[in-house]
Structure formats: structure tokens, C-alpha cells
Tab-separated table of C-alpha atoms (C1' of nucleotides) in Angstrom:
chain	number	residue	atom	x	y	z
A	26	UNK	CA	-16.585	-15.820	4.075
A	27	UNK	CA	-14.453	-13.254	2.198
A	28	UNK	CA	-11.037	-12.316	2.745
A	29	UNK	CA	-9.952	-9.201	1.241
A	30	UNK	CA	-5.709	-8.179	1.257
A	31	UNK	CA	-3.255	-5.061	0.638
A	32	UNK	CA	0.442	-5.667	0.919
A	33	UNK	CA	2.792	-2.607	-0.691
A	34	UNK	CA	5.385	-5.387	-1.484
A	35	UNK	CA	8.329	-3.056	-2.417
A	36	UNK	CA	9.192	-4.585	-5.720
A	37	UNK	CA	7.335	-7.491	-7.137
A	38	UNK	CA	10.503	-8.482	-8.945
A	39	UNK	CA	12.200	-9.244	-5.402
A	40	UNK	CA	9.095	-10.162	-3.602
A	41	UNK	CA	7.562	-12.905	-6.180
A	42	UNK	CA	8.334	-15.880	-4.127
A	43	UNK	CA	7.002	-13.807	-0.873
A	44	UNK	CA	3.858	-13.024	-2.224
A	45	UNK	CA	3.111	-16.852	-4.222
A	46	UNK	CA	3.701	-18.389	-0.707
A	47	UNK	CA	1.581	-15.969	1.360
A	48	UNK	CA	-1.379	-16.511	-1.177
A	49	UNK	CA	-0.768	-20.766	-1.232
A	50	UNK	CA	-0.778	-20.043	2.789
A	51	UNK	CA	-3.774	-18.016	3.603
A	52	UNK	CA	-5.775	-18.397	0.362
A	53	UNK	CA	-7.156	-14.977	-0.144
A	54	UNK	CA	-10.068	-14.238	-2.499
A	55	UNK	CA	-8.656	-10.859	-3.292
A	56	UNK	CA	-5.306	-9.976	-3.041
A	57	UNK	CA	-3.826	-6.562	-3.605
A	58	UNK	CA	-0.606	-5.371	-4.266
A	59	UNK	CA	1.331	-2.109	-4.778
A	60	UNK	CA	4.807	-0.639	-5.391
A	61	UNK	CA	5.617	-3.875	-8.032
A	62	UNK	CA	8.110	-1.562	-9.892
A	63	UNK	CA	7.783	-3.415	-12.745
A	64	UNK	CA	6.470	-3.350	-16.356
A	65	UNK	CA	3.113	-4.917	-17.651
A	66	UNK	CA	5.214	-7.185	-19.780
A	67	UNK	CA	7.715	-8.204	-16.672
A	68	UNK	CA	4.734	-9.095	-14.768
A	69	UNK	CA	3.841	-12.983	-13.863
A	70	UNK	CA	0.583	-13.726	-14.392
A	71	UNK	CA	1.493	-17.580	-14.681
A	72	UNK	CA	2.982	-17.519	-11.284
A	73	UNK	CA	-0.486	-16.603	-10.214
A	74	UNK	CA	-2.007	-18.912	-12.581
A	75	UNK	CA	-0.040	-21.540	-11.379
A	76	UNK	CA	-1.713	-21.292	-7.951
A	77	UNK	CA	-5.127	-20.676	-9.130
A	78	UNK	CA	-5.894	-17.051	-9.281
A	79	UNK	CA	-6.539	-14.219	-11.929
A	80	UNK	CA	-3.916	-11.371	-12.074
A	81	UNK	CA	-4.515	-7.627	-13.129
A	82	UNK	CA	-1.481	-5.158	-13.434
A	83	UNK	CA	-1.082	-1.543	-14.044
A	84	UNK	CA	2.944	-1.172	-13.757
A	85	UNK	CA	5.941	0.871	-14.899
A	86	UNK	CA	9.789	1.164	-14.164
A	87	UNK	CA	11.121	1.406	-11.256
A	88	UNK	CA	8.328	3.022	-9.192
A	89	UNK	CA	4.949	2.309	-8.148
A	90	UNK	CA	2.930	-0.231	-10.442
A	91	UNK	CA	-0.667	-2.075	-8.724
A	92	UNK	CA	-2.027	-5.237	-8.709
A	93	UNK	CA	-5.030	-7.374	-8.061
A	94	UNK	CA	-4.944	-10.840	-7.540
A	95	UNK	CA	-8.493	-12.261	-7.359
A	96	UNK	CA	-9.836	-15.976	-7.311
A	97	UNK	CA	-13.015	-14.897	-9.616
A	98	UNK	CA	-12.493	-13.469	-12.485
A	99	UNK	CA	-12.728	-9.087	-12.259
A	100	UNK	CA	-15.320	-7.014	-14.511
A	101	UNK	CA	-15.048	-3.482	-16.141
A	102	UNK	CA	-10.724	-3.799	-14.908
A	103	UNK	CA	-9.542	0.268	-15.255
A	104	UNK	CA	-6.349	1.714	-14.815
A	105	UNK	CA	-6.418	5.329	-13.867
A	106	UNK	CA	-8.642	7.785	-12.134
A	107	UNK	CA	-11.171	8.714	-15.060
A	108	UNK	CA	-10.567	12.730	-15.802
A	109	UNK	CA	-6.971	12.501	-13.420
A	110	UNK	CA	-4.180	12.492	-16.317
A	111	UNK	CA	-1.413	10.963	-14.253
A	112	UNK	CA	1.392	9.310	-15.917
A	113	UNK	CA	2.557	7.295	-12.479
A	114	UNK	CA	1.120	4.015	-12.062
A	115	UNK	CA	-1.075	3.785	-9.002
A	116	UNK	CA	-4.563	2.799	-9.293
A	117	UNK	CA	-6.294	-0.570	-10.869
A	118	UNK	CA	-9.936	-1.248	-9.826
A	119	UNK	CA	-12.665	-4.119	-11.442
A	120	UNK	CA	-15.764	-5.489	-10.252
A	121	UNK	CA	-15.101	-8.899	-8.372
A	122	UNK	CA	-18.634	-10.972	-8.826
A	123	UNK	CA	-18.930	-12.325	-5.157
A	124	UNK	CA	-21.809	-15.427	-5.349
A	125	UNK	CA	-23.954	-13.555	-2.229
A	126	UNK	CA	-23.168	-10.040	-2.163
A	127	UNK	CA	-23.204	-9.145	-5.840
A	128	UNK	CA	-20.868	-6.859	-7.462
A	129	UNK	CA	-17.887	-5.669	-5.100
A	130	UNK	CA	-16.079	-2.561	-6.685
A	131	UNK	CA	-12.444	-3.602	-5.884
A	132	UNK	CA	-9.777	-0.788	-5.765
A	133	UNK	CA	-5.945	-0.953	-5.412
A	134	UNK	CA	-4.597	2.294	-4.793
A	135	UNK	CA	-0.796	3.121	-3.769
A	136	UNK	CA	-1.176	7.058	-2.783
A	137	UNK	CA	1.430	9.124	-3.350
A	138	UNK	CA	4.087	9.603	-0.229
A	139	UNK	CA	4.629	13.285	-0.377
A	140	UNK	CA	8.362	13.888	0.991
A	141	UNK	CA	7.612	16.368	2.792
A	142	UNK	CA	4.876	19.084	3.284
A	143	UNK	CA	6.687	21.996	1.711
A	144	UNK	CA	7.476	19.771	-1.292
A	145	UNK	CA	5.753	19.562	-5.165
A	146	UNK	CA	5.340	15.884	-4.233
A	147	UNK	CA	2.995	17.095	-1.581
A	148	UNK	CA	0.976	19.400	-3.857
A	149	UNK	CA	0.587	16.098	-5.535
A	150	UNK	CA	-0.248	13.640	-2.882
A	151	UNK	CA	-3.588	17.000	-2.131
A	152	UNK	CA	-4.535	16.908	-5.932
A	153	UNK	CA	-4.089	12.921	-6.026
A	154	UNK	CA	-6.222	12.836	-2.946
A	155	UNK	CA	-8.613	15.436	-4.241
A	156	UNK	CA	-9.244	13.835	-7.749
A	157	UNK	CA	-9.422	9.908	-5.531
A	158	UNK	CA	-11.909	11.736	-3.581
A	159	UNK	CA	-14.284	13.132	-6.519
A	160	UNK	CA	-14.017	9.971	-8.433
A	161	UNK	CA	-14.961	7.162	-5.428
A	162	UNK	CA	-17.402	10.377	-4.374
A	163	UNK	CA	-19.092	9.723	-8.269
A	164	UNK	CA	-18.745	6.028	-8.257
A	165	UNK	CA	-20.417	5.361	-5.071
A	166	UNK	CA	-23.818	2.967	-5.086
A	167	UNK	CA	-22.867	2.192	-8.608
A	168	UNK	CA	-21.915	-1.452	-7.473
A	169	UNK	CA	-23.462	-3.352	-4.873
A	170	UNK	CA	-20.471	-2.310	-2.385
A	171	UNK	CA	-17.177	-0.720	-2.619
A	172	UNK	CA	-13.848	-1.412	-1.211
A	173	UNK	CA	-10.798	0.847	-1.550
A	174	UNK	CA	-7.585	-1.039	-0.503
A	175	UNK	CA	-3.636	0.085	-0.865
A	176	UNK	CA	-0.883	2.009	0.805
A	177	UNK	CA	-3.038	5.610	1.491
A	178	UNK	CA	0.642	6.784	3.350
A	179	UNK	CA	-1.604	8.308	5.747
A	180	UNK	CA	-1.701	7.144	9.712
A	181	UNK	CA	-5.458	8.211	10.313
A	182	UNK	CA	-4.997	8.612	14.015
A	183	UNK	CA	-2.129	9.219	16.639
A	184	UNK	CA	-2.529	5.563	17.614
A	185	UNK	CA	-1.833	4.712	14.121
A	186	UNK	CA	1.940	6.211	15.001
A	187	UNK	CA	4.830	4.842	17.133
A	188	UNK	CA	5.776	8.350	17.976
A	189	UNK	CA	3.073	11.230	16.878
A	190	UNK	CA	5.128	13.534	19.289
A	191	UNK	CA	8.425	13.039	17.021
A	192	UNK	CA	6.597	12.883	13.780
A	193	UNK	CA	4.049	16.252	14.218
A	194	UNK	CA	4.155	18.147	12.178
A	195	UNK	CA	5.638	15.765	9.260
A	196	UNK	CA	4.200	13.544	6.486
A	197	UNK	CA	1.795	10.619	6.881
A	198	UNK	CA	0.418	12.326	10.251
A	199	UNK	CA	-0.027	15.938	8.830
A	200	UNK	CA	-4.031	17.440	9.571
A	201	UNK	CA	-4.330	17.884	5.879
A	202	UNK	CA	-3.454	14.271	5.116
A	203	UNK	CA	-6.101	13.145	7.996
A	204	UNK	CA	-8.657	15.691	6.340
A	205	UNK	CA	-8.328	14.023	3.231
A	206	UNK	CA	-8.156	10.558	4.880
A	207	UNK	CA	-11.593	11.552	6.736
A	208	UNK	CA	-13.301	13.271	3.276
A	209	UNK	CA	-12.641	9.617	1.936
A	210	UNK	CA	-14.065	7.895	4.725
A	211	UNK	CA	-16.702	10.601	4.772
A	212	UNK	CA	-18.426	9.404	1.587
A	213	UNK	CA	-19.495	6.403	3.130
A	214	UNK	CA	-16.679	3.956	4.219
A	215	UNK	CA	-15.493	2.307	7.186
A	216	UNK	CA	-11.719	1.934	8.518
A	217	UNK	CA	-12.608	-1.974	8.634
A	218	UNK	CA	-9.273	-2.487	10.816
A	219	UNK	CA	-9.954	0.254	13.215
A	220	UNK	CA	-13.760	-1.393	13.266
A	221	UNK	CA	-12.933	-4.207	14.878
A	222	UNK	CA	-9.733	-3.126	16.570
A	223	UNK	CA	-11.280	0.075	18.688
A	224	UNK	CA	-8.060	0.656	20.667
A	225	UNK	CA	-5.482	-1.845	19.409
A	226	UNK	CA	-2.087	-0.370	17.862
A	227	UNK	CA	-0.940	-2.259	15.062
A	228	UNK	CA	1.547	-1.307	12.361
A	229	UNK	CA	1.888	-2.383	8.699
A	230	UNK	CA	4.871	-0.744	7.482
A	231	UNK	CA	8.625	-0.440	9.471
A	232	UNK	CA	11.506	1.660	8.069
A	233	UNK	CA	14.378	-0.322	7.285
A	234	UNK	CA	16.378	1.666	8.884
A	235	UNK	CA	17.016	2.138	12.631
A	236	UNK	CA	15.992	-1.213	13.306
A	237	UNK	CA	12.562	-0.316	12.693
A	238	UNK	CA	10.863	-3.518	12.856
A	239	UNK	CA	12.588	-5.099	15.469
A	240	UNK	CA	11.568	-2.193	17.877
A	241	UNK	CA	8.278	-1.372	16.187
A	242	UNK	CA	8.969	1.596	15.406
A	243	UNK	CA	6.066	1.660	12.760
A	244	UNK	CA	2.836	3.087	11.318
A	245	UNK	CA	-0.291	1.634	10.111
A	246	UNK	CA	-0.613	3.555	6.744
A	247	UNK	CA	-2.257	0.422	4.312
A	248	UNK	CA	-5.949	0.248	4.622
A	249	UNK	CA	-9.044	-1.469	3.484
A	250	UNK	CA	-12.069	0.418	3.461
A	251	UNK	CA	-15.379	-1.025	3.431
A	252	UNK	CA	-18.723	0.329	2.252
A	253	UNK	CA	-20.890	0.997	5.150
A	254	UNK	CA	-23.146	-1.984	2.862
A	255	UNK	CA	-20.383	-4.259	4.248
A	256	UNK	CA	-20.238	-3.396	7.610
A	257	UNK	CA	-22.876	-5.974	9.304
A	258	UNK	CA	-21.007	-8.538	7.277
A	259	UNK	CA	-17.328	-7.304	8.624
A	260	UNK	CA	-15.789	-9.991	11.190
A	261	UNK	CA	-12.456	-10.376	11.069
A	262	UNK	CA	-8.900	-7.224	10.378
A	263	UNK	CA	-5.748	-8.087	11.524
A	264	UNK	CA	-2.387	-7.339	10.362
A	265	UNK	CA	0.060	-10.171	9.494
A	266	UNK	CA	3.440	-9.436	10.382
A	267	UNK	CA	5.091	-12.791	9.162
A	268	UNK	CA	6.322	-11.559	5.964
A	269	UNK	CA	8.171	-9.059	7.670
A	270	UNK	CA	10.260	-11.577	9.947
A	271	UNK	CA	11.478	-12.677	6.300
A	272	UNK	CA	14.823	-12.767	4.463
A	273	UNK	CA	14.866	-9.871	2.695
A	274	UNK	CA	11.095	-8.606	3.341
A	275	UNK	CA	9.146	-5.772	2.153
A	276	UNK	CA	8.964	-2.497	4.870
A	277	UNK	CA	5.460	-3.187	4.663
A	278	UNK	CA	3.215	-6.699	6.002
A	279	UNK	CA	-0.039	-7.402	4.560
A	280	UNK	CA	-3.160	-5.997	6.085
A	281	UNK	CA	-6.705	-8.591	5.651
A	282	UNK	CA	-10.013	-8.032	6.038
A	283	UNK	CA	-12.717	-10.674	6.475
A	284	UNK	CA	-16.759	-10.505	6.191
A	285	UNK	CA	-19.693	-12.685	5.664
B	21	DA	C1'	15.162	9.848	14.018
B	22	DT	C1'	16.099	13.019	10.272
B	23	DG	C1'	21.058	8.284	9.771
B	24	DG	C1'	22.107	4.074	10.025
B	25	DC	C1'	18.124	0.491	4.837
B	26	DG	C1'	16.885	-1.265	0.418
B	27	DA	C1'	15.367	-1.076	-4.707
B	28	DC	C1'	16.678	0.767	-8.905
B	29	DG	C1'	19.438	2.009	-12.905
B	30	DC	C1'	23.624	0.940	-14.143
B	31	DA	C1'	27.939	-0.379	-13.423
B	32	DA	C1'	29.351	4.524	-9.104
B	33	DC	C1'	26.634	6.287	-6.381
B	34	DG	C1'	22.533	9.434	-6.567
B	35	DT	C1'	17.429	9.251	-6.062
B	36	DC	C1'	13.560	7.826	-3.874
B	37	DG	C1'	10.703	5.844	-0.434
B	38	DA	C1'	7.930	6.622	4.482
DNA sequence: ATGGCGACGCAACGTCGA
């Protein structure tokens, strides 16, 4: 069994001790992270060490910054889209060597939020999505399966939403987001959570605000998708909303995926 | 729901996130 995780932990430098005791708890094989907002040389990789696992970090100031934590050791680790000169911090991908399935192209991807649909930032989040989209597109077969993991800020589906009515016509639920969410999916991957959750709602991030969590008033926006080579061997998605009940918690839980 | 939170940089409160 594998078990595969994405938690957008809202600053790695406040979330540390969150994150070591999650991994000592449920023991992962891959773990990854995004929004660490903090530097490559700021980063912990004894922490990790300490507890047995490989670390791989692609960070900067103050915003966004990935991670993979991994109990194997990755292959071929890159930092950026190839061809996508981007100069924010959002994608690190390696080949994880699993002992019966081969290589597993591994991708942690924190997708840019967008403000707003009128907004530059959303012109970004298209041509983020659009350059994602070419490279996975290009990559695909190349390993023995693929797995794209991390924050998309996109709820694929009404269900996905606490409130679609209230938020049409806004971010995260927009048709072009769910176009480009679908294009993705369209190459060849499977929503592994919606898989084997046909009609469930569950949420993995909560604003802070408005007592969000405490009246789920969330949207299920982090993701793990699986190569349709994986999906005989997918048993397991679930959403763990522990880490939110927390002191101090990141607005988003993690999000795990296990197969055979 | 359009805030009301929280992280950050920096030492007051503006910016950003989702």
C-alpha cells in the first residue's frame, strides 16, 4: 500500500511542529506541501530527517514555496515548469521509485489563486494553467504513472462548494477555472477523491474568517490526481480534518490518497 | 459573505490569500 498527501500548510515556519506530528502519526510515503513561505536555506530538512524521510524544497519569501516529503529517495527533482519563466515558487516534481509500480512522476503544485476574474492575477492563474497543462500534456507515459498533487484553487464541481449559489460567478468556481481543471483531467487523470467518494461533500480548506470551519463553510480545492495506470490500484481518499481542530492551524487540512 | 482571520515584513498597518 501507498499513501500519497497534499496539505497547503500556510507557512511552514508556523506549521513545522503540525506537519512533523501528522507525518510521525499517519506515516505517509509521500507527503506534499505548499504555501511554506520560506527560503531554501530556512527550510528543515533535519526535522524531516529526524523522522525518517527525504525533503525537497522549492521556496521563497513570504509567498508560496513547495515541498515533497518522500520516504524513498526522489529522481530527476525539478523546480519549474520547463519553457514557463515564472519567478514565484510553485511547482517541485521527481520520480519516487515505488518497489511494484515502478517510477511514479510525483508533482507538487500550489496554483495560483487569481483574486478575482477581472484581475492580472487571473490572466495568470489561465497562462499558469495553460503552460501546467502543455507540460503534464508532454510528460505523460514518460514514467510508469503520474500523480499531480497541490492546492489547484479550483472546486471542480458545485458539490465541491458550501455555497455555489453565493460564490457564481467568482473565483475557484468560475467555468474557465473548471475548463482548465477538466483539460487537466482530460489528459488522462482521475479526481482520485471524487473516485471513491461519488457523492460525498468534503472540504479541505475553511476561511479563517466568519467562523469558517466551525460551520463548514468550505471548499475542496487540494487534489491528487492519479494516472488512469493507477486507477485499479486506487482504494482509499479521504480528507483529514484534524489539523484543522488545531491551535493555530492552517485554513487548509491534508487531503490522502491510498492504492495498491 | 464580500467583514469579521492570519502570515508577513517590519515595527504601523497595508498586502495578500481563497
Amino acid at each position: 500500500m501507498t499513501k500519497i498527501a497534499t496539505w497547503n500548510v500556510n507557512s511552514l515556519n508556523v506549521r513545522l511542529e503540525h506537519v512533523i506530528d501528522w507525518v510521525k502519526i499517519h506515516n505517509p510515503d509521500i507527503l506534499c506541501l505548499q504555501e511554506t513561505k520560506q527560503t531554501n536555506d530556512k527550510f528543515s530538512h533535519e526535522a524531516f530527517d529526524s523522522i525518517g524521510y527525504k525533503s525537497y524544497h522549492n521556496g521563497q519569501k513570504t509567498y508560496n514555496g513547495v515541498a515533497i516529503i518522500s520516504n524513498k529517495e526522489l529522481q530527476n527533482v525539478g523546480s519549474d515548469i520547463p519553457g514557463f519563466s515564472d519567478p514565484q515558487k510553485r511547482i517541485i516534481h521527481g520520480l519516487y521509485p515505488s518497489r511494484s509500480l515502478g517510477l511514479i512522476h510525483v508533482v507538487s503544485a500550489y496554483v495560483p489563486n487569481g483574486q478575482s476574474l477581472d484581475s492580472e492575477k487571473f490572466k495568470y492563474k489561465v497562462s499558469w494553467l495553460e503552460a501546467f497543462n502543455t507540460w503534464v500534456k508532454s510528460s505523460y507515459g514518460k514514467s510508469d504513472h503520474h500523480i499531480l498533487t497541490g492546492d489547484f484553487n479550483i472546486a471542480p464541481r458545485d458539490i465541491d462548494c458550501h455555497d455555489p449559489e453565493a460564490w457564481k460567478g467568482n473565483i475557484l468556481v468560475s467555468q474557465i477555472e473548471r475548463d482548465l481543471f477538466d483539460a487537466i483531467i482530460d489528459i488522462g487523470f482521475d479526481d482520485s477523491f471524487r473516485v471513491l467518494n461519488k457523492d460525498i461533500q468534503k472540504f479541505s480548506w475553511w476561511d479563517y474568517r466568519m467562523a469558517g470551519f466551525r460551520r463548514n463553510l468550505g471548499m475542496r480545492i487540494d487534489h491528487i490526481l492519479t494516472s488512469h495506470s493507477l486507477k485499479e490500484n486506487l482504494t482509499t481518499a479521504y480528507i483529514d480534518e484534524d489539523p484543522r481542530k488545531l491551535e493555530r492551524p492552517s485554513d487548509h487540512t491534508p487531503v490522502i490518497t491510498e492504492f495498491r
